[in-house]
Amino acid sequence: MAKLKLNLITGRTIHQGVAMEGGKEKDAYTKACGIIEMDPSDLKKLGIWKGTNVRVTSEWGSVVVKAVEATQGPHPGLAYIPMGPWANSVVNPKTYSTGMPTFKGVPIEVEPAINEPVLSSIQLVQKKCRGEA
Amino acid sequence: MSKSVTDVICPFCGTLCDDLEVIVSDDGKKIEDIYNACAIGAEKFMHAQAPERVKRPRMQQPDGSYKEVSYDEAVEYTARMLFNAKKPLMYGWSSTSCEAQSVGHEIAEKVGAIVDNTATVCHGTTLIAVQDVGIPSCTLGEIKNRADRIIFWGCNPCHAHPRHQSRYSVFPRGFFTNKGHMNRKVIVVDPRVTDTAKLADYHYQVEQGRDYELLSAFRVALRNEPLPETVAGIPREKIIEGAEVMKSGRFGIIFFGMGVTQSLSKNHNIDNAIMLTKDLNEFTKFSIMAMRGHYNVTGSGQVLGWQFGYPFSVDLSRGFARYNPGETSSNDLLRRGEVDAVFVLGSDPGAHFPISSVKKIAELPSVCVDPHITPTSEISKLHVPVAFVGVEVGGNCYRMDNVPIEARKVVDPPEGVLTDVEFLTRVNARLDQLMGGK
Ligand code: SF4
């Protein structure tokens, strides 16, 4: 199946902020942060519609999120996952002696994962901690 | 009849808006409406009222489920965990008051803990740069009244600090800026066409991670030295034009965010941004300010600074304060397995640390003090719900420009729920007993 290499950055969105304050155990938080914003041209390259679940894999981990069309683009080649446990499943934890993990500029690979569900934040973190996901 | 509480502080982001109006029911128990807050601030106040809110501490059971326990048991578990640990990590401190931070530091000193705040994953690299090269800064009030060149570098206030632009940086009419945004030129540097970039006069869509080059290029342009055709994806002419815009202002400010602190080069990006600010002062007045995220992460740095001399990643395990980001910082400690207990208050590392660090927290004795259910609370051995600072209890907080503002209480916490300060004070007293007055 098609795979696409992208450069990942993470950060805040207002939906992330609102949903986080509304409760991280809620569906709204998954909808706000369990996503990957991709440029329309990259969605095309991958051959998927927006709204398709995709598996994002980096050297440091892997996670399933929903691919959506970037609203703050165009930014071909760049992908954006709002800060949260989904993004943090794949970011580069190395701090290079600064204390700061490398949350931005993470090489990732994206592939369609139509039949895999996007887990809620709590499920995701608990499963990862138990070594199940 | 409902009553209105005015001049309420919003305890969400570092903008620390102080003009909220909250409508409270007559008995002072229920929040009915909120004016002036942005969507995030309003949600924060409203969620405090959620019926499903956890009101008693919960202890993790062997099967992973949680069982309600009393605050007494929670105090006992926390005190014993910290007492027994050789090198506990006490992390968070950014969503609470300076008063609570101070009690937390007293405990940390007693048990020989490492105290770290959320700067470690947001502006820690800024703090390192400031220690290296200093910082010419100012207050948000000065920006409102004077600034006519506004640069947002690697930050997106439309999303992260929604009222920043309307209260201070772009739209307000100030003393020398009486035409509001007509007086100002806004430059945004961001690899995406962010909503902030869409409002700007100039957008530099820098190649991701190449901020250092672009900062250097602006410094070269200021010196009228030759530049290559493009730098970091930006054509030479645009760089020269940007440098002219910056120079020609009467008062400029660079706001910067995670785009530069979290990308590779990290603290060196900030060094360079500060040096650009210094260079610009050859031509006009320029300042620079970090867009701090949590409403009181600045306060945590302040309190740690005046108590121990360092703003984050303070290691007290040897009986004196040490500071060495990369060694005494949370993620490095967790990844290397150097701590043997984790206490979290006023932050959610479960959601905001890389998963490899989160796994380590789940393996250790751990306490999470947080009004919300969060990924951290759901992997910690003990979750202690507390009152919301700035909603149900007052306390001192520092805005992103280091101005202290007293947060207000608008409603009572649910019956029997302790505040951060009350819980910490009880843990501290119990530790005194355990240590036999040592
Ligand atoms: S801008 Fe920040 S401080 Fe102001 S209301 Fe919004 S979240 Fe609260």
XYZ file of C-alpha atoms and ligand atoms in Angstrom:
579
model
C 0.000 0.000 0.000
C 1.060 3.587 -0.602
C 3.274 5.236 1.971
C 4.213 8.868 2.143
C 7.171 10.469 3.897
C 6.424 13.795 5.589
C 7.951 16.176 8.100
C 5.848 16.363 11.279
C 5.322 19.358 13.532
C 3.061 19.583 16.569
C 1.574 22.485 18.481
C -1.541 24.123 19.806
C -4.843 24.674 18.068
C -7.771 26.479 19.574
C -9.846 23.285 19.275
C -7.149 21.459 21.195
C -7.305 24.109 23.940
C -11.085 24.090 24.204
C -11.387 20.295 24.094
C -8.600 19.878 26.647
C -10.380 22.133 29.116
C -13.654 20.334 28.365
C -12.089 17.045 29.455
C -9.356 14.896 27.951
C -11.443 11.771 28.476
C -14.130 13.071 26.112
C -14.738 12.382 22.442
C -14.235 16.030 21.551
C -10.576 15.806 22.600
C -10.014 12.825 20.298
C -11.717 14.716 17.460
C -9.555 17.789 18.110
C -6.184 16.103 18.551
C -6.376 12.562 17.165
C -5.900 13.984 13.687
C -3.162 14.758 11.219
C -3.475 17.902 9.123
C -2.136 17.267 5.653
C -1.832 19.355 2.554
C -4.447 18.439 -0.107
C -1.647 17.557 -2.526
C -0.227 15.081 0.006
C -3.645 13.494 0.548
C -3.784 13.037 -3.196
C -0.328 11.504 -3.344
C -1.344 9.025 -0.690
C -4.532 8.349 -2.632
C -6.942 8.882 0.252
C -9.960 11.062 0.978
C -9.880 13.462 3.881
C -11.433 11.813 6.920
C -9.597 8.522 6.369
C -7.773 6.926 9.276
C -4.040 6.676 8.734
C -1.161 5.103 10.582
C 1.689 7.491 11.336
C 5.044 5.886 12.036
C 8.357 7.380 13.057
C 11.592 5.978 14.379
C 10.119 6.376 17.868
C 6.624 4.943 17.588
C 3.412 4.613 15.710
C -0.169 5.823 16.107
C -3.484 5.831 14.236
C -5.100 9.222 13.599
C -7.616 10.684 11.190
C -6.221 12.510 8.160
C -7.824 15.901 7.633
C -7.179 18.667 5.150
C -4.913 21.391 6.493
C -6.759 24.607 7.280
C -3.586 26.620 7.787
C -1.873 25.739 4.544
C -0.751 25.226 1.938
C 2.199 23.362 3.381
C 3.079 20.430 1.114
C 5.524 18.012 2.674
C 4.658 19.182 6.155
C 2.170 17.473 8.462
C 0.656 18.763 11.685
C -0.705 16.801 14.649
C -2.003 19.013 17.501
C -0.073 18.547 20.728
C -1.370 15.642 22.785
C -0.797 11.922 23.310
C -1.277 11.063 19.619
C 1.510 13.400 18.513
C 3.628 12.324 21.455
C 3.416 8.687 20.375
C 5.698 9.500 17.457
C 7.767 12.601 18.348
C 11.510 12.467 18.845
C 12.133 12.281 22.603
C 15.793 13.254 22.321
C 16.638 16.534 24.046
C 20.233 16.943 22.839
C 21.203 18.149 26.323
C 18.640 20.933 26.487
C 15.870 19.138 28.401
C 13.548 19.788 25.474
C 12.335 16.822 23.410
C 12.261 17.477 19.667
C 8.552 18.022 19.110
C 8.977 19.616 15.705
C 10.687 18.389 12.594
C 10.079 14.660 13.047
C 10.443 12.490 9.912
C 7.324 10.328 9.621
C 5.708 7.890 7.256
C 1.956 7.951 6.680
C -0.086 5.049 5.302
C -3.834 4.428 5.082
C -5.289 2.401 7.969
C -8.952 2.368 7.092
C -9.922 -0.432 9.451
C -7.943 0.697 12.481
C -9.671 2.868 15.089
C -8.404 6.147 16.550
C -8.108 5.467 20.283
C -9.198 7.965 22.927
C -6.418 9.758 24.804
C -6.822 7.659 27.935
C -7.062 4.339 26.046
C -4.066 5.259 23.945
C -1.817 6.193 26.850
C -2.912 3.261 29.008
C -2.416 0.792 26.152
C 0.982 2.227 25.281
C 2.039 2.014 28.924
C 0.961 -1.621 29.078
C 2.833 -2.267 25.864
C -0.346 -3.218 23.975
C -0.466 -0.496 21.340
C -30.998 37.091 41.282
C -27.559 36.344 39.924
C -24.623 38.551 40.694
C -21.734 39.549 38.517
C -18.073 39.296 39.521
C -15.885 41.657 37.516
C -12.138 41.889 36.827
C -11.785 38.131 36.999
C -8.459 36.623 35.871
C -8.520 33.838 33.282
C -6.357 30.944 34.469
C -5.535 29.365 31.145
C -2.826 30.959 29.038
C 0.070 33.298 29.701
C -1.932 36.274 28.447
C -3.628 36.113 31.862
C -6.564 38.308 30.830
C -7.813 40.259 33.833
C -11.070 41.679 32.508
C -13.426 38.698 32.633
C -16.909 39.075 34.007
C -18.477 36.001 35.555
C -22.163 35.725 36.376
C -22.632 33.656 39.499
C -25.871 32.310 40.993
C -27.164 33.979 44.129
C -25.859 31.305 46.494
C -22.365 31.764 45.045
C -22.169 28.114 43.978
C -22.838 28.047 40.260
C -21.280 29.860 37.309
C -24.039 30.908 34.930
C -22.238 32.890 32.272
C -18.870 34.320 31.308
C -18.134 37.482 29.372
C -14.971 38.679 27.645
C -13.145 35.345 27.774
C -12.051 33.553 24.619
C -13.451 30.110 23.811
C -10.733 28.334 25.788
C -11.051 30.558 28.858
C -14.838 30.195 28.886
C -14.562 26.408 28.640
C -12.192 26.363 31.584
C -14.724 28.089 33.823
C -17.607 25.995 32.531
C -15.827 22.677 32.924
C -15.276 23.430 36.595
C -19.047 22.963 36.885
C -19.249 19.592 35.128
C -21.451 17.169 37.050
C -19.136 14.215 36.372
C -16.206 15.914 38.065
C -14.137 13.711 40.384
C -14.482 14.946 43.961
C -12.478 12.422 45.989
C -8.992 10.941 45.575
C -8.778 7.636 43.705
C -6.196 4.876 44.120
C -5.243 2.550 41.279
C -6.090 -1.104 41.920
C -4.035 -4.087 40.682
C -6.490 -4.611 37.803
C -5.989 -1.012 36.660
C -9.356 0.279 37.887
C -9.635 3.115 40.409
C -11.141 3.035 43.897
C -12.170 6.091 45.888
C -10.083 6.812 48.987
C -10.143 9.604 51.568
C -7.947 12.697 51.486
C -6.261 11.359 54.650
C -5.200 8.214 52.822
C -4.072 10.319 49.862
C -1.914 12.505 52.120
C -0.441 9.392 53.738
C 0.398 7.727 50.389
C 1.956 10.899 48.981
C 4.035 11.644 52.078
C 5.289 8.060 52.323
C 6.087 7.879 48.618
C 8.185 11.047 48.816
C 9.752 9.978 52.108
C 10.774 6.557 50.790
C 12.030 7.728 47.416
C 15.732 8.390 46.896
C 15.277 10.787 44.017
C 11.652 11.767 43.411
C 10.615 14.039 40.557
C 8.127 16.776 41.444
C 6.872 18.046 38.112
C 4.283 20.531 36.883
C 3.645 23.710 38.881
C 2.462 25.763 35.928
C -1.292 25.588 36.490
C -1.285 26.550 40.118
C -0.596 29.574 42.290
C 2.786 30.816 43.489
C 1.639 30.052 47.026
C 1.219 26.359 46.160
C 4.562 26.323 44.340
C 6.242 27.633 47.449
C 4.837 24.878 49.676
C 5.814 22.332 47.020
C 9.395 23.594 47.041
C 9.543 23.288 50.821
C 8.567 19.631 50.460
C 11.064 19.127 47.635
C 13.875 20.534 49.710
C 12.954 18.251 52.597
C 12.841 15.046 50.587
C 15.648 15.900 48.175
C 13.519 15.995 45.027
C 13.940 17.410 41.561
C 11.572 20.286 40.853
C 10.770 20.886 37.227
C 8.020 22.855 35.527
C 6.443 22.805 32.085
C 9.125 25.140 30.747
C 11.037 21.895 30.292
C 8.776 21.171 27.281
C 8.021 24.725 26.128
C 10.328 27.643 26.908
C 13.118 25.854 28.784
C 15.407 26.461 25.837
C 14.469 30.155 26.016
C 15.585 30.257 29.628
C 18.910 28.687 28.645
C 19.367 31.314 25.913
C 18.509 34.125 28.326
C 21.195 32.858 30.691
C 23.646 32.838 27.782
C 22.975 36.245 26.242
C 20.494 38.183 28.419
C 17.160 39.550 27.249
C 15.932 43.044 26.393
C 12.240 42.843 27.240
C 9.318 45.003 28.308
C 5.727 44.662 29.522
C 2.624 44.025 27.458
C 1.380 47.472 28.517
C 4.348 49.094 26.795
C 3.582 47.118 23.662
C -0.023 48.225 23.681
C 0.944 51.869 24.110
C 4.063 52.071 21.961
C 4.809 49.170 19.653
C 4.361 49.710 15.917
C 6.345 46.712 14.612
C 5.017 43.367 15.800
C 6.780 40.148 14.873
C 5.329 36.737 15.691
C 8.090 34.199 15.143
C 7.114 30.547 15.417
C 3.990 31.297 17.396
C 0.314 31.300 16.528
C -1.556 33.490 19.025
C -4.845 33.149 17.115
C -4.880 29.588 18.445
C -2.678 29.525 21.522
C -3.249 32.996 23.039
C -6.539 34.028 21.439
C -6.928 37.470 23.043
C -3.268 38.454 22.938
C -3.654 40.413 19.719
C -6.844 42.196 20.714
C -5.680 43.138 24.188
C -2.029 43.979 23.672
C -0.209 43.377 20.453
C -2.162 44.188 17.277
C -5.557 45.811 17.647
C -5.743 47.943 20.814
C -5.440 51.700 20.672
C -2.676 52.813 23.000
C -1.168 56.140 24.016
C 1.224 56.405 21.043
C -0.697 53.937 18.911
C -4.057 55.652 18.851
C -5.077 54.168 15.506
C -4.800 50.606 16.775
C -3.736 48.152 14.106
C -3.466 50.971 11.519
C -0.383 52.116 13.406
C 1.220 48.704 13.359
C 2.941 46.468 10.867
C 2.722 42.776 11.639
C 5.297 40.240 10.462
C 4.723 36.504 10.938
C 7.418 33.878 10.458
C 5.965 30.374 10.310
C 6.317 27.312 8.066
C 2.511 27.154 7.826
C 0.078 29.805 6.633
C -1.342 30.032 10.117
C -4.436 32.032 10.993
C -2.048 34.552 12.552
C -0.096 34.695 9.275
C -3.337 35.386 7.395
C -3.787 38.572 9.441
C -0.225 39.745 8.945
C 1.166 42.395 6.613
C 4.149 40.158 5.847
C 4.369 36.390 6.096
C 7.678 34.583 5.814
C 6.941 30.927 5.136
C 10.283 29.720 6.413
C 11.350 26.141 5.715
C 10.609 24.184 8.872
C 13.583 24.105 11.231
C 15.559 26.780 9.360
C 14.782 29.669 11.671
C 18.405 30.072 12.704
C 19.426 30.763 9.119
C 16.636 33.253 8.593
C 17.411 35.080 11.836
C 21.035 35.297 10.750
C 19.960 36.546 7.324
C 18.005 39.417 8.881
C 21.101 40.321 10.892
C 23.179 40.282 7.729
C 20.612 42.468 5.953
C 20.723 44.993 8.803
C 24.472 45.288 8.248
C 24.043 45.745 4.495
C 26.237 42.723 3.860
C 25.663 40.440 0.852
C 23.102 37.628 1.098
C 22.605 34.516 -1.054
C 19.617 34.463 -3.367
C 17.410 32.589 -0.955
C 17.765 31.730 2.711
C 15.548 29.119 4.371
C 13.229 29.292 1.370
C 12.862 33.095 1.511
C 14.098 35.246 -1.421
C 16.763 37.824 -0.655
C 14.547 40.813 -1.581
C 11.933 39.795 0.958
C 14.536 39.539 3.684
C 15.907 42.998 2.906
C 12.380 44.402 2.807
C 11.606 42.813 6.202
C 14.766 44.254 7.722
C 13.745 47.707 6.445
C 10.277 47.347 7.973
C 11.789 46.398 11.332
C 14.305 49.256 11.263
C 11.781 51.890 10.302
C 9.526 51.386 13.350
C 9.609 53.471 16.515
C 9.193 50.510 18.851
C 9.312 46.890 17.812
C 8.756 43.604 19.527
C 9.525 40.002 18.637
C 7.141 37.481 20.173
C 8.328 33.919 19.775
C 6.958 30.502 20.574
C 7.343 26.771 20.247
C 8.226 27.033 16.569
C 11.710 28.079 17.571
C 12.079 26.554 21.053
C 11.149 22.999 20.034
C 12.762 22.755 16.608
C 16.336 21.627 16.249
C 18.894 24.280 17.220
C 16.556 25.003 20.156
C 18.262 27.450 22.531
C 20.534 28.676 19.733
C 17.495 29.840 17.766
C 16.597 32.012 20.738
C 20.177 33.250 21.198
C 20.067 34.431 17.645
C 16.611 36.026 17.982
C 17.814 37.929 21.035
C 20.933 39.039 19.156
C 18.727 40.229 16.272
C 16.820 42.291 18.837
C 20.087 43.698 20.097
C 21.163 44.574 16.542
C 17.835 46.295 15.880
C 18.446 48.539 18.865
C 21.190 50.181 16.820
C 18.403 51.639 14.697
C 15.340 51.905 16.912
C 13.863 50.536 20.129
C 13.244 46.772 20.008
C 12.179 44.202 22.588
C 11.625 40.463 22.629
C 9.240 38.298 24.651
C 8.464 34.598 24.999
C 4.835 33.604 24.459
C 4.485 31.607 27.667
C 1.815 28.925 27.531
C 0.427 27.978 30.942
C -1.007 30.853 32.908
C 1.537 30.564 35.701
C 4.574 28.843 34.214
C 6.251 32.249 34.442
C 5.404 32.307 38.160
C 6.958 28.899 38.671
C 10.180 30.180 37.146
C 10.003 33.250 39.362
C 9.438 31.357 42.608
C 12.094 28.746 41.793
C 14.408 31.585 40.794
C 14.131 33.535 43.997
C 14.195 30.429 46.191
C 16.903 28.359 44.496
C 18.434 30.558 41.807
C 17.304 28.551 38.755
C 14.038 28.770 36.810
C 13.400 25.064 36.030
C 14.995 21.601 36.294
C 16.255 22.238 39.835
C 17.878 19.211 41.447
C 17.721 19.320 45.263
C 18.664 15.661 45.758
C 22.147 16.489 47.064
C 20.947 18.953 49.659
C 21.792 22.006 47.585
C 20.368 23.349 44.341
C 21.897 22.125 41.079
C 20.759 22.943 37.573
C 21.864 21.303 34.373
C 19.201 20.946 31.667
C 19.863 17.735 29.784
C 20.747 16.072 33.062
C 18.323 17.410 35.684
C 15.393 17.891 33.271
C 12.305 15.670 33.522
C 12.433 13.925 30.177
C 16.104 13.092 30.444
C 15.677 11.803 33.986
C 12.689 9.681 33.033
C 14.247 8.273 29.884
C 17.386 7.315 31.735
C 15.367 5.827 34.613
C 17.019 8.055 37.205
C 13.998 8.870 39.353
C 12.152 6.463 41.601
C 8.860 8.303 42.221
C 6.872 10.954 40.370
C 4.665 13.640 41.847
C 2.726 15.775 39.345
C 0.762 18.902 40.169
C -0.637 21.450 37.737
C 0.364 19.795 34.483
C -0.334 16.766 32.327
C 2.870 15.026 31.274
C 0.794 11.968 30.318
C -0.547 13.948 27.372
C 2.389 16.258 26.717
C 5.568 14.230 27.244
C 6.878 11.830 24.610
C 5.370 8.404 25.221
C 8.713 6.893 26.270
C 8.731 9.235 29.292
C 5.074 8.533 30.053
C 5.753 4.791 30.198
C 8.337 5.415 32.879
C 5.854 7.387 34.998
C 3.368 4.506 34.749
C 5.966 2.082 36.091
C 6.813 4.162 39.165
C 5.005 5.088 42.378
C 3.171 8.186 41.226
C 0.729 10.835 42.378
C -1.202 13.172 40.099
C -2.840 16.233 41.654
C -5.258 17.672 39.106
C -8.882 18.824 39.049
C -9.396 17.060 35.693
C -9.248 13.448 34.613
C -6.183 13.375 32.362
C -3.928 10.775 30.760
C -1.578 11.417 33.704
C -4.270 10.808 36.319
C -5.220 7.579 34.552
C -1.727 6.085 34.685
C -0.774 7.349 38.154
C -1.126 5.194 41.227
C -3.023 7.970 42.990
C -5.166 10.782 41.595
C -6.001 13.669 43.917
C -8.665 16.072 42.639
C -8.329 19.651 43.846
C -10.042 23.012 43.467
C -9.414 25.042 40.293
C -7.020 27.908 40.965
C -8.481 31.140 39.623
C -12.020 29.747 39.722
C -12.508 28.238 43.172
C -9.494 29.619 44.997
C -7.373 32.725 44.488
C -3.612 33.022 44.380
C -0.765 34.841 42.771
C 0.163 34.307 39.115
C 2.684 35.844 36.699
C 1.733 36.965 33.228
C 4.073 36.159 30.304
C 5.783 39.544 30.755
C 6.600 38.752 34.407
C 3.872 40.995 35.811
C 2.278 39.410 38.894
C -1.520 39.397 38.992
C -3.677 38.087 41.793
C -6.164 35.489 40.526
C -9.633 35.694 42.057
C -12.009 33.162 43.475
C -15.476 33.275 41.919
C -17.269 30.217 43.347
C -16.744 27.724 46.155
C -15.124 24.387 45.309
C -17.396 21.318 45.616
C -17.854 20.396 49.237
C -14.866 18.699 50.819
C -12.494 19.235 47.870
C -9.114 20.553 49.014
C -7.082 23.266 47.314
C -3.507 22.682 46.102
C -2.157 24.646 49.054
C -4.263 22.727 51.587
C -3.250 19.348 50.185
C 0.445 20.239 49.977
C 0.424 21.722 53.472
C -0.995 18.484 54.857
C 1.607 16.406 53.016
C 4.301 18.720 54.332
C 3.065 18.336 57.937
C 2.904 14.547 57.579
C 6.470 14.521 56.221
C 7.600 16.425 59.293
C 6.127 13.667 61.447
C 7.711 10.912 59.351
C 11.089 12.605 59.515
C 10.792 13.041 63.250
C 11.452 16.758 63.103
C 14.780 16.281 61.325
S -6.469 34.738 25.846
Fe -5.714 33.295 27.367
S -5.987 34.336 29.338
Fe -7.227 35.452 27.811
S -9.275 34.553 27.981
Fe -8.202 33.409 26.364
S -7.238 31.657 27.412
Fe -7.838 33.142 28.958
